[in-house]
Structure formats: structure tokens, C-alpha cells
Coordinates of C-alpha atoms in Angstrom, one line a residue:
M1 CA -13.9 -1.4 -160.1
T2 CA -16.5 0.2 -157.2
S3 CA -19.9 -1.8 -157.7
L4 CA -22.9 0.4 -158.4
A5 CA -24.5 -1.6 -155.4
A6 CA -22.3 -0.6 -152.5
P7 CA -23.7 1.1 -150.2
L8 CA -24.3 4.8 -149.8
P9 CA -22.9 7.1 -146.9
S10 CA -25.3 7.9 -144.4
R11 CA -26.6 11.4 -144.1
D12 CA -25.5 11.5 -140.5
G13 CA -21.9 11.5 -141.7
P14 CA -19.2 8.8 -142.2
G15 CA -19.5 5.1 -142.6
E16 CA -22.1 2.4 -142.1
G17 CA -25.3 3.2 -140.3
G18 CA -26.6 6.0 -138.2
P19 CA -24.5 7.8 -135.8
H20 CA -26.3 5.7 -132.8
T21 CA -25.9 2.3 -134.9
R22 CA -21.5 3.3 -134.4
T23 CA -22.0 4.3 -130.8
L24 CA -24.3 0.9 -129.9
G25 CA -22.1 -1.9 -132.0
L26 CA -19.1 -0.8 -129.9
L27 CA -20.6 -2.8 -127.7
T28 CA -19.9 -5.6 -130.0
R29 CA -16.8 -5.1 -130.8
L30 CA -15.5 -5.2 -126.5
T31 CA -12.8 -7.4 -125.9
P32 CA -13.0 -10.4 -123.2
S33 CA -11.6 -7.8 -120.4
G34 CA -14.2 -5.0 -121.6
R35 CA -16.9 -7.5 -121.3
L36 CA -15.2 -8.1 -118.1
G37 CA -15.7 -4.3 -117.3
A38 CA -19.3 -4.0 -118.6
A39 CA -20.2 -6.9 -116.2
I40 CA -19.0 -5.0 -113.3
V41 CA -20.9 -1.9 -114.3
A42 CA -23.9 -3.0 -115.2
L43 CA -23.7 -5.1 -111.4
T44 CA -22.2 -2.2 -109.9
L45 CA -25.5 0.1 -110.9
A46 CA -28.1 -2.4 -110.3
A47 CA -27.0 -2.9 -106.8
A48 CA -26.9 0.9 -106.7
L49 CA -30.7 1.6 -107.8
L50 CA -31.5 -1.4 -105.8
S51 CA -29.8 -1.4 -102.8
P52 CA -32.9 0.1 -100.3
W53 CA -34.4 -2.9 -101.8
I54 CA -31.7 -5.7 -102.0
S55 CA -30.3 -4.5 -98.3
P56 CA -31.2 -7.0 -95.8
Y57 CA -30.5 -4.7 -93.1
D58 CA -31.1 -0.8 -92.1
P59 CA -27.1 0.8 -92.6
D60 CA -27.7 2.6 -89.8
A61 CA -29.3 0.3 -87.2
L62 CA -27.4 -0.9 -84.5
D63 CA -26.5 -4.1 -82.5
V64 CA -23.8 -3.2 -80.0
M65 CA -24.1 -6.7 -79.1
D66 CA -23.2 -8.1 -82.4
R67 CA -20.4 -5.7 -82.7
F68 CA -17.3 -7.0 -85.2
G69 CA -19.1 -10.0 -86.2
R70 CA -17.8 -12.3 -88.2
P71 CA -19.3 -13.3 -92.3
S72 CA -22.2 -15.5 -91.4
L73 CA -25.3 -16.3 -92.7
R74 CA -26.9 -13.5 -90.9
H75 CA -24.4 -11.2 -92.0
W76 CA -22.7 -12.2 -94.9
L77 CA -20.0 -9.4 -94.5
G78 CA -19.8 -9.4 -91.0
T79 CA -20.6 -6.1 -88.4
D80 CA -18.3 -3.1 -87.8
Q81 CA -17.8 -1.8 -84.5
L82 CA -21.6 -0.3 -83.9
G83 CA -22.6 -3.8 -85.2
R84 CA -24.0 -2.4 -88.2
D85 CA -24.8 -4.8 -91.1
L86 CA -21.2 -4.2 -93.5
F87 CA -23.4 -5.7 -97.1
S88 CA -26.2 -3.4 -96.2
R89 CA -23.6 -0.3 -95.8
I90 CA -21.5 -1.2 -99.0
L91 CA -24.6 -1.0 -100.8
H92 CA -25.6 2.0 -99.8
G93 CA -22.1 3.1 -100.1
T94 CA -22.6 2.1 -103.6
T95 CA -25.4 3.8 -104.2
V96 CA -23.6 7.4 -103.0
A97 CA -20.6 6.4 -105.0
M98 CA -22.5 6.6 -108.2
Q99 CA -24.6 8.8 -107.1
V100 CA -21.8 12.1 -106.9
S101 CA -20.2 10.4 -110.2
L102 CA -22.9 10.0 -112.1
S103 CA -24.2 13.3 -111.5
A104 CA -20.6 15.8 -111.8
I105 CA -19.8 14.0 -114.8
A106 CA -23.5 14.4 -116.5
L107 CA -23.1 17.9 -115.3
A108 CA -19.7 18.1 -116.8
F109 CA -21.0 16.8 -120.3
A110 CA -23.9 18.7 -120.4
T111 CA -21.9 21.8 -120.3
G112 CA -19.0 20.9 -121.4
V113 CA -20.0 19.7 -125.1
P114 CA -22.3 22.4 -125.8
L115 CA -19.3 24.8 -125.2
G116 CA -16.6 22.8 -126.9
L117 CA -19.5 22.6 -130.1
L118 CA -19.2 26.2 -129.8
A119 CA -15.6 26.6 -129.8
A120 CA -15.0 24.7 -132.9
T121 CA -17.6 26.6 -134.5
L122 CA -17.9 30.6 -133.2
P123 CA -15.9 33.1 -135.1
Q124 CA -12.2 33.4 -133.9
P125 CA -12.5 36.0 -131.0
W126 CA -14.9 33.5 -129.5
R127 CA -13.2 30.5 -129.7
G128 CA -9.8 31.7 -128.0
A129 CA -11.7 33.0 -125.4
L130 CA -13.6 29.9 -124.5
V131 CA -10.6 27.5 -125.1
A132 CA -8.7 29.8 -122.8
V133 CA -11.3 29.2 -120.0
F134 CA -10.7 25.8 -120.8
D135 CA -6.9 26.1 -120.1
V136 CA -7.5 28.5 -117.0
V137 CA -10.6 26.0 -114.9
G138 CA -8.1 22.6 -116.1
A139 CA -5.2 23.8 -114.5
F140 CA -7.0 23.0 -111.5
P141 CA -7.0 19.1 -110.1
S142 CA -9.9 17.5 -109.7
L143 CA -8.7 16.8 -105.7
V144 CA -7.1 19.3 -104.7
L145 CA -9.8 22.2 -105.8
A146 CA -12.4 20.1 -104.1
L147 CA -10.5 19.6 -101.2
A148 CA -10.1 23.6 -100.9
V149 CA -13.8 24.3 -101.6
V150 CA -15.3 21.6 -99.3
A151 CA -13.0 23.0 -96.4
V152 CA -14.1 26.7 -96.9
F153 CA -18.1 25.9 -97.1
G154 CA -18.2 22.5 -95.6
P155 CA -19.7 19.2 -96.9
S156 CA -21.9 19.0 -99.3
D157 CA -23.1 16.2 -101.6
T158 CA -24.5 19.4 -104.1
L159 CA -21.3 21.0 -103.5
L160 CA -19.1 18.1 -104.2
V161 CA -20.5 17.3 -107.3
L162 CA -20.7 20.7 -108.8
V163 CA -16.9 21.2 -108.3
V164 CA -15.7 18.1 -109.8
A165 CA -18.5 18.6 -112.8
L166 CA -16.6 22.5 -113.1
T167 CA -13.1 20.5 -113.4
L168 CA -14.7 18.4 -115.8
L169 CA -16.0 20.3 -117.6
P170 CA -12.7 21.5 -120.0
Q171 CA -12.5 17.7 -121.1
F172 CA -15.5 16.9 -122.3
G173 CA -15.3 20.5 -124.1
R174 CA -11.7 19.6 -125.5
V175 CA -12.5 16.7 -126.9
A176 CA -16.4 17.7 -128.6
R177 CA -14.1 20.5 -130.1
A178 CA -11.5 18.6 -131.5
Q179 CA -14.3 16.5 -132.8
A180 CA -15.9 19.0 -134.1
L181 CA -12.9 20.8 -135.7
A182 CA -12.2 17.0 -138.0
L183 CA -15.7 17.3 -139.5
E184 CA -15.9 21.3 -140.0
G185 CA -14.4 20.4 -143.6
A186 CA -16.9 16.9 -144.4
P187 CA -18.5 17.1 -147.8
Y188 CA -21.8 16.5 -146.1
L189 CA -21.4 19.1 -144.1
E190 CA -20.6 20.9 -146.8
A191 CA -23.9 20.1 -148.7
E192 CA -26.0 20.8 -145.8
R193 CA -24.5 24.3 -145.6
I194 CA -24.8 25.2 -149.8
L195 CA -28.5 23.9 -149.1
G196 CA -29.0 26.7 -146.5
A197 CA -28.8 24.8 -143.3
S198 CA -28.6 26.8 -140.0
R199 CA -25.1 26.5 -137.7
T200 CA -27.8 25.3 -135.1
R201 CA -29.3 22.5 -137.5
I202 CA -25.7 21.6 -138.4
L203 CA -24.4 21.1 -134.8
V204 CA -27.6 19.1 -133.3
R205 CA -28.3 17.5 -136.2
H206 CA -24.8 15.9 -137.7
I207 CA -22.4 17.2 -135.8
L208 CA -23.3 16.5 -132.0
P209 CA -24.4 12.4 -133.0
N210 CA -20.9 12.2 -134.9
V211 CA -19.0 12.7 -132.0
I212 CA -21.3 11.5 -128.9
G213 CA -19.0 8.0 -129.3
P214 CA -15.6 9.9 -128.4
L215 CA -17.0 11.5 -125.3
L216 CA -19.2 8.1 -123.8
V217 CA -16.1 6.8 -123.5
L218 CA -14.7 9.5 -121.6
A219 CA -17.9 9.8 -119.6
S220 CA -17.0 6.0 -118.2
M221 CA -13.3 6.5 -118.2
E222 CA -13.6 9.7 -115.5
V223 CA -16.2 7.8 -113.1
P224 CA -13.5 5.7 -111.5
S225 CA -11.7 9.3 -110.8
V226 CA -14.5 10.9 -109.2
V227 CA -15.4 7.6 -107.2
T228 CA -11.8 7.8 -105.4
I229 CA -12.0 11.7 -105.2
E230 CA -15.7 11.1 -103.0
A231 CA -14.0 8.0 -101.1
G232 CA -10.9 10.2 -100.7
L233 CA -13.4 13.5 -99.4
S234 CA -15.1 11.1 -97.2
F235 CA -12.0 9.0 -95.7
V236 CA -10.7 12.7 -94.4
G237 CA -14.2 13.6 -93.2
L238 CA -14.9 16.2 -96.0
G239 CA -17.1 14.4 -97.7
V240 CA -20.3 12.4 -96.5
R241 CA -20.9 12.7 -93.3
P242 CA -21.5 9.9 -90.7
P243 CA -23.5 7.7 -89.9
R244 CA -23.9 8.0 -93.6
A245 CA -23.2 5.0 -95.5
S246 CA -20.0 5.6 -97.7
W247 CA -17.3 3.7 -99.3
G248 CA -14.8 6.4 -97.2
T249 CA -16.6 6.2 -94.3
L250 CA -16.3 2.5 -94.5
I251 CA -12.5 2.3 -95.2
Y252 CA -12.1 5.5 -92.2
D253 CA -14.0 4.0 -89.6
G254 CA -12.8 0.4 -90.1
Y255 CA -9.1 2.2 -90.2
A256 CA -9.8 3.4 -86.4
W257 CA -10.7 -0.3 -85.6
L258 CA -8.2 -2.2 -87.6
G259 CA -6.9 -3.6 -84.5
D260 CA -10.0 -5.0 -83.5
S261 CA -11.1 -6.0 -87.0
A262 CA -10.1 -5.6 -90.8
L263 CA -13.3 -6.9 -92.6
P264 CA -14.8 -3.1 -92.5
V265 CA -11.6 -1.6 -94.2
L266 CA -10.9 -4.8 -96.6
T267 CA -14.2 -5.1 -97.6
A268 CA -14.8 -1.3 -98.3
S269 CA -11.4 -1.5 -100.3
V270 CA -12.6 -4.1 -102.2
A271 CA -15.5 -2.6 -103.2
L272 CA -13.9 0.4 -104.4
A273 CA -11.1 -1.6 -106.1
I274 CA -14.3 -3.5 -108.0
A275 CA -16.2 -0.7 -109.2
T276 CA -12.8 1.2 -110.2
L277 CA -11.3 -1.8 -112.2
G278 CA -14.9 -2.6 -113.6
F279 CA -15.4 1.1 -115.4
T280 CA -11.8 1.2 -116.1
L281 CA -12.0 -2.1 -118.5
F282 CA -14.9 -1.2 -119.7
G283 CA -14.1 2.5 -120.6
E284 CA -10.4 1.3 -121.9
A285 CA -12.5 -1.1 -124.0
L286 CA -15.0 1.3 -125.6
R287 CA -11.8 3.4 -126.3
D288 CA -10.2 0.2 -128.2
A289 CA -13.3 -0.4 -129.9
A290 CA -13.9 3.3 -131.3
D291 CA -10.0 3.4 -132.4
P292 CA -9.5 1.3 -135.8
R293 CA -6.0 1.6 -135.4
A294 CA -6.3 -0.2 -131.0
R295 CA -8.3 -2.9 -133.2
A296 CA -5.7 -4.1 -135.8
P297 CA -3.4 -6.5 -135.0
R298 CA 0.1 -5.8 -133.4

């Protein structure tokens, strides 16, 4: 027999608590690897945000008398071929990577999600048109399109962000559309329609809060891809321009002088690998926490 004291579903949708409570609740269900990923993500974001203040040296300051210096108390990770402090350059490279990746994902999120919700709620001719746009844009690989556009118009952080955001837009649009379609026949939405709620109110007040969780998971899992794209373009000279510090330029400079010292390549590669691993573990843990089937014992 069902207890009369059982909690009623939230007015914002099914499940216990509101959508924001359920989204934050994902963090409490992270696996140990997910907590490790969350710690790496937090440290990476902190380093990117605080690099101008915690960097011990100017990342572009030259000291040719101390080129290829080994790690020491003065230079924790050593110096490069121009005597620049590698620790400072790694920190500023973190800022560049996070600026490009988070800006591109935020732009793709802000444009793809509304289009995806419209593709689930508009009349059929418009739905088909938006889905076709998603298919056409999504057919272009991010790295290939970025290489083509940057090669034509020249390196630019803004251009790189726009190109990557354009290629990620269909992914956010498809996820938002699928989640919205899954909620389309929910009883609480039918009740809102009967009460005369407008389509905009239903989208903003009820559907969007309930689909935000999977979209945040997707955003977290896309960060490593964008970071790798930025590093790859910088490595081939089509991303961040020297002498500005970037993980890709650090790897390229270190590769050119690999016979003299492996430290520049090694430190930049380790930083890139750790950040990629952290966001990947965090994204996968969020995905598993949001999926009841993934949490079931195997």
C-alpha cells in the first residue's frame, strides 16, 4: 500500500527535488575516479584563473645565459631554449587552453541548446529544417574545419573559438532535442498546457531545467577535445602565435630543440595529458551518475 505521506513529485518535473537539486546531486554520487577528475579539473581551472598572480616569472622573459636549465628551486621545471621559465609558461598555457575551450563550449551551449529545444517543439517543417542543419554542420570534423578556416583567414583565438563552437553546436542541439522529446508527453507538462501556459514558459520554466544535467555532462566531456584541437593547431603554427605561451607552442618549441633538452616537450605534454585525463574522468563520472543503469551493479 502506498503511504499517503510519500513525497510528491516536483512541480518542475519527475523525481525528488527540483532540477538544480538533482544536478548538484550528481556530484555526491561520483566514483573515486570521478572525484580524482573533479580535483584535477578544479586545480586546472584555478591555475588558469590565477596564473597572472601565482606565476613566479614573466612567461616571455628571456635569460639566454640560463637556457635549458634543469629543475631547481629557482626554476621548478627548468627553462627552455631562450631561458624562459617553463613553470610560468605552463601556467599561462593553461589559461590559453581554458579560455579557448570554455569559450567555444559556452558559445556552442548557448546557441545549440535553444535550437535543439526549438527543434523539439516547433511545427514539423521547422523541426525537419533544424535537424537537417544539425546533420550538415555535424558532418564536418572540428579539427579539419578549424585547419581549413585558420589556414585561409590566419591564426586568431576568436576565429578558432567560433569554428570549434560551430562544429560542437549540433551535439548540444541533438541532446537538447532528444531530452525535450522524452519529456514532451509528461503529465506535468500536459497540466501546464491545459492551464494555458505558453510554449515559451514551458520551455524555460520546465523543459530547460530538466535537460540541463545531460547537457552539462556533454560540455564537460567536450573540453578535452577542444583543448587538444587548440594544442594541435598551435603545434603546427596555426593556433596561438609565439611568443605567447600555449601547450601546443611549448611542445613545438621543445620538439625543435629535443636534442638539447626534453624538458619543454615533457612538461607541456604531461600538463596536456593531466588536464585531458581530469576532464575525461570527471565527464564520464557525471555521465554514470546521471544514468541509473550505469550505477546498477554489474
